Amino acid sequence: MNAVDIAGIVASCVVGVPIGVFFGLIPFRKDELTEEQNKASQTLGVVGVGLIVVLILMKQDAASWAATFAMLAGVAIGKIPPLHAWALRRFPWLQPKKQTPAKRVKKASKKRK
């Protein structure tokens, strides 16, 4: 491995871990995402996949694997309960969308004769 390969691996990890941490901090369920979180997750998803595709096309196999595992490690880091709770308190933007309770529909009662 030469210096360019090592630099590519380090750079892909530096980009991949924060992307993964973001995905670990936002809710997994789509109905709990706010509009801003949804837009950011779509953008970062395209950036992450684009990074991996570009690295594959450049024949940087080690760097593409490193980016993939860095994103997975970032998700795992973002899901650590104390870190997750701290991040939600520190950055309220990451909190799930407030759900309004569903209204129950009352059945028409049948009168007895």
PDB file of C-alpha atoms in Angstrom:
ATOM      1  CA  MET A   1       0.000   0.000   0.000  1.00  0.00           C
ATOM      2  CA  ASN A   2       1.297   3.397  -0.894  1.00  0.00           C
ATOM      3  CA  ALA A   3       0.604   6.780   0.680  1.00  0.00           C
ATOM      4  CA  VAL A   4      -2.256   7.574  -1.726  1.00  0.00           C
ATOM      5  CA  ASP A   5      -4.116   4.398  -0.734  1.00  0.00           C
ATOM      6  CA  ILE A   6      -3.685   5.138   2.962  1.00  0.00           C
ATOM      7  CA  ALA A   7      -4.803   8.748   2.476  1.00  0.00           C
ATOM      8  CA  GLY A   8      -7.900   7.527   0.632  1.00  0.00           C
ATOM      9  CA  ILE A   9      -8.756   5.113   3.434  1.00  0.00           C
ATOM     10  CA  VAL A  10      -8.309   7.784   6.102  1.00  0.00           C
ATOM     11  CA  ALA A  11     -10.322  10.356   4.135  1.00  0.00           C
ATOM     12  CA  SER A  12     -13.172   7.936   3.483  1.00  0.00           C
ATOM     13  CA  CYS A  13     -13.312   7.064   7.190  1.00  0.00           C
ATOM     14  CA  VAL A  14     -13.269  10.733   8.167  1.00  0.00           C
ATOM     15  CA  VAL A  15     -16.285  11.305   5.908  1.00  0.00           C
ATOM     16  CA  GLY A  16     -18.037   8.000   6.665  1.00  0.00           C
ATOM     17  CA  VAL A  17     -18.121   8.088  10.459  1.00  0.00           C
ATOM     18  CA  PRO A  18     -20.024  11.421  10.775  1.00  0.00           C
ATOM     19  CA  ILE A  19     -22.529  10.282   8.142  1.00  0.00           C
ATOM     20  CA  GLY A  20     -23.107   7.092  10.096  1.00  0.00           C
ATOM     21  CA  VAL A  21     -23.382   8.938  13.417  1.00  0.00           C
ATOM     22  CA  PHE A  22     -26.052  11.202  11.925  1.00  0.00           C
ATOM     23  CA  PHE A  23     -28.045   8.167  10.774  1.00  0.00           C
ATOM     24  CA  GLY A  24     -27.614   6.654  14.227  1.00  0.00           C
ATOM     25  CA  LEU A  25     -28.961   9.765  15.949  1.00  0.00           C
ATOM     26  CA  ILE A  26     -32.098  10.324  13.879  1.00  0.00           C
ATOM     27  CA  PRO A  27     -35.120   8.013  14.211  1.00  0.00           C
ATOM     28  CA  PHE A  28     -35.116   4.884  12.053  1.00  0.00           C
ATOM     29  CA  ARG A  29     -38.864   4.960  11.358  1.00  0.00           C
ATOM     30  CA  LYS A  30     -39.902   7.279   8.543  1.00  0.00           C
ATOM     31  CA  ASP A  31     -43.092   8.405  10.287  1.00  0.00           C
ATOM     32  CA  GLU A  32     -40.995   9.758  13.191  1.00  0.00           C
ATOM     33  CA  LEU A  33     -38.759  11.913  10.954  1.00  0.00           C
ATOM     34  CA  THR A  34     -39.346  15.625  10.661  1.00  0.00           C
ATOM     35  CA  GLU A  35     -39.232  17.222   7.228  1.00  0.00           C
ATOM     36  CA  GLU A  36     -35.742  18.647   7.857  1.00  0.00           C
ATOM     37  CA  GLN A  37     -34.413  15.300   9.077  1.00  0.00           C
ATOM     38  CA  ASN A  38     -35.884  13.589   6.030  1.00  0.00           C
ATOM     39  CA  LYS A  39     -34.191  16.024   3.641  1.00  0.00           C
ATOM     40  CA  ALA A  40     -30.865  15.763   5.463  1.00  0.00           C
ATOM     41  CA  SER A  41     -30.995  11.968   5.519  1.00  0.00           C
ATOM     42  CA  GLN A  42     -31.720  11.844   1.795  1.00  0.00           C
ATOM     43  CA  THR A  43     -28.839  14.208   1.063  1.00  0.00           C
ATOM     44  CA  LEU A  44     -26.358  12.381   3.292  1.00  0.00           C
ATOM     45  CA  GLY A  45     -27.518   9.035   1.924  1.00  0.00           C
ATOM     46  CA  VAL A  46     -26.728  10.183  -1.602  1.00  0.00           C
ATOM     47  CA  VAL A  47     -23.361  11.533  -0.442  1.00  0.00           C
ATOM     48  CA  GLY A  48     -22.498   8.250   1.309  1.00  0.00           C
ATOM     49  CA  VAL A  49     -23.519   6.032  -1.583  1.00  0.00           C
ATOM     50  CA  GLY A  50     -21.850   8.410  -4.043  1.00  0.00           C
ATOM     51  CA  LEU A  51     -18.626   8.227  -2.055  1.00  0.00           C
ATOM     52  CA  ILE A  52     -18.629   4.445  -2.167  1.00  0.00           C
ATOM     53  CA  VAL A  53     -19.480   4.314  -5.882  1.00  0.00           C
ATOM     54  CA  VAL A  54     -16.742   6.818  -6.754  1.00  0.00           C
ATOM     55  CA  LEU A  55     -14.206   4.849  -4.724  1.00  0.00           C
ATOM     56  CA  ILE A  56     -15.218   1.621  -6.460  1.00  0.00           C
ATOM     57  CA  LEU A  57     -14.931   3.259  -9.891  1.00  0.00           C
ATOM     58  CA  MET A  58     -11.490   4.571  -8.950  1.00  0.00           C
ATOM     59  CA  LYS A  59     -10.447   0.989  -8.091  1.00  0.00           C
ATOM     60  CA  GLN A  60      -9.945   1.978  -4.444  1.00  0.00           C
ATOM     61  CA  ASP A  61     -11.400  -1.225  -3.024  1.00  0.00           C
ATOM     62  CA  ALA A  62      -9.848  -0.893   0.424  1.00  0.00           C
ATOM     63  CA  ALA A  63     -11.099   2.680   0.757  1.00  0.00           C
ATOM     64  CA  SER A  64     -14.617   1.737  -0.351  1.00  0.00           C
ATOM     65  CA  TRP A  65     -14.741  -1.059   2.239  1.00  0.00           C
ATOM     66  CA  ALA A  66     -13.347   1.312   4.849  1.00  0.00           C
ATOM     67  CA  ALA A  67     -16.057   3.885   4.048  1.00  0.00           C
ATOM     68  CA  THR A  68     -18.768   1.227   4.291  1.00  0.00           C
ATOM     69  CA  PHE A  69     -17.553  -0.046   7.658  1.00  0.00           C
ATOM     70  CA  ALA A  70     -16.978   3.516   8.902  1.00  0.00           C
ATOM     71  CA  MET A  71     -20.622   4.365   8.190  1.00  0.00           C
ATOM     72  CA  LEU A  72     -21.791   1.197   9.941  1.00  0.00           C
ATOM     73  CA  ALA A  73     -19.539   1.981  12.903  1.00  0.00           C
ATOM     74  CA  GLY A  74     -20.949   5.515  12.969  1.00  0.00           C
ATOM     75  CA  VAL A  75     -24.498   4.172  13.199  1.00  0.00           C
ATOM     76  CA  ALA A  76     -23.430   1.917  16.069  1.00  0.00           C
ATOM     77  CA  ILE A  77     -21.771   4.861  17.814  1.00  0.00           C
ATOM     78  CA  GLY A  78     -24.869   7.014  17.346  1.00  0.00           C
ATOM     79  CA  LYS A  79     -27.063   4.328  18.928  1.00  0.00           C
ATOM     80  CA  ILE A  80     -25.039   4.101  22.177  1.00  0.00           C
ATOM     81  CA  PRO A  81     -27.757   5.020  24.719  1.00  0.00           C
ATOM     82  CA  PRO A  82     -25.870   7.643  26.812  1.00  0.00           C
ATOM     83  CA  LEU A  83     -24.441   9.316  23.709  1.00  0.00           C
ATOM     84  CA  HIS A  84     -27.822   9.185  21.964  1.00  0.00           C
ATOM     85  CA  ALA A  85     -29.612  10.755  24.953  1.00  0.00           C
ATOM     86  CA  TRP A  86     -26.945  13.457  25.263  1.00  0.00           C
ATOM     87  CA  ALA A  87     -27.156  14.308  21.555  1.00  0.00           C
ATOM     88  CA  LEU A  88     -30.953  14.581  21.683  1.00  0.00           C
ATOM     89  CA  ARG A  89     -30.698  16.971  24.634  1.00  0.00           C
ATOM     90  CA  ARG A  90     -27.863  18.976  23.063  1.00  0.00           C
ATOM     91  CA  PHE A  91     -29.340  19.135  19.562  1.00  0.00           C
ATOM     92  CA  PRO A  92     -33.162  19.326  19.733  1.00  0.00           C
ATOM     93  CA  TRP A  93     -33.251  19.202  15.929  1.00  0.00           C
ATOM     94  CA  LEU A  94     -32.517  15.471  16.143  1.00  0.00           C
ATOM     95  CA  GLN A  95     -35.585  14.657  18.251  1.00  0.00           C
ATOM     96  CA  PRO A  96     -38.387  12.623  16.687  1.00  0.00           C
ATOM     97  CA  LYS A  97     -41.463  14.333  15.330  1.00  0.00           C
ATOM     98  CA  LYS A  98     -44.156  14.956  17.904  1.00  0.00           C
ATOM     99  CA  GLN A  99     -46.968  12.490  17.314  1.00  0.00           C
ATOM    100  CA  THR A 100     -50.519  13.583  17.920  1.00  0.00           C
ATOM    101  CA  PRO A 101     -52.557  10.875  19.578  1.00  0.00           C
ATOM    102  CA  ALA A 102     -55.002   9.197  17.262  1.00  0.00           C
ATOM    103  CA  LYS A 103     -58.612   9.919  17.990  1.00  0.00           C
ATOM    104  CA  ARG A 104     -60.742   6.913  18.679  1.00  0.00           C
ATOM    105  CA  VAL A 105     -63.873   6.580  16.677  1.00  0.00           C
ATOM    106  CA  LYS A 106     -66.780   5.605  18.846  1.00  0.00           C
ATOM    107  CA  LYS A 107     -69.034   2.903  17.559  1.00  0.00           C
ATOM    108  CA  ALA A 108     -72.694   3.633  17.361  1.00  0.00           C
ATOM    109  CA  SER A 109     -74.247   1.834  20.261  1.00  0.00           C
ATOM    110  CA  LYS A 110     -77.044  -0.565  19.495  1.00  0.00           C
ATOM    111  CA  LYS A 111     -80.085  -0.024  21.586  1.00  0.00           C
ATOM    112  CA  ARG A 112     -81.699  -3.075  23.094  1.00  0.00           C
ATOM    113  CA  LYS A 113     -85.380  -3.522  22.684  1.00  0.00           C
TER     114      LYS A 113
END
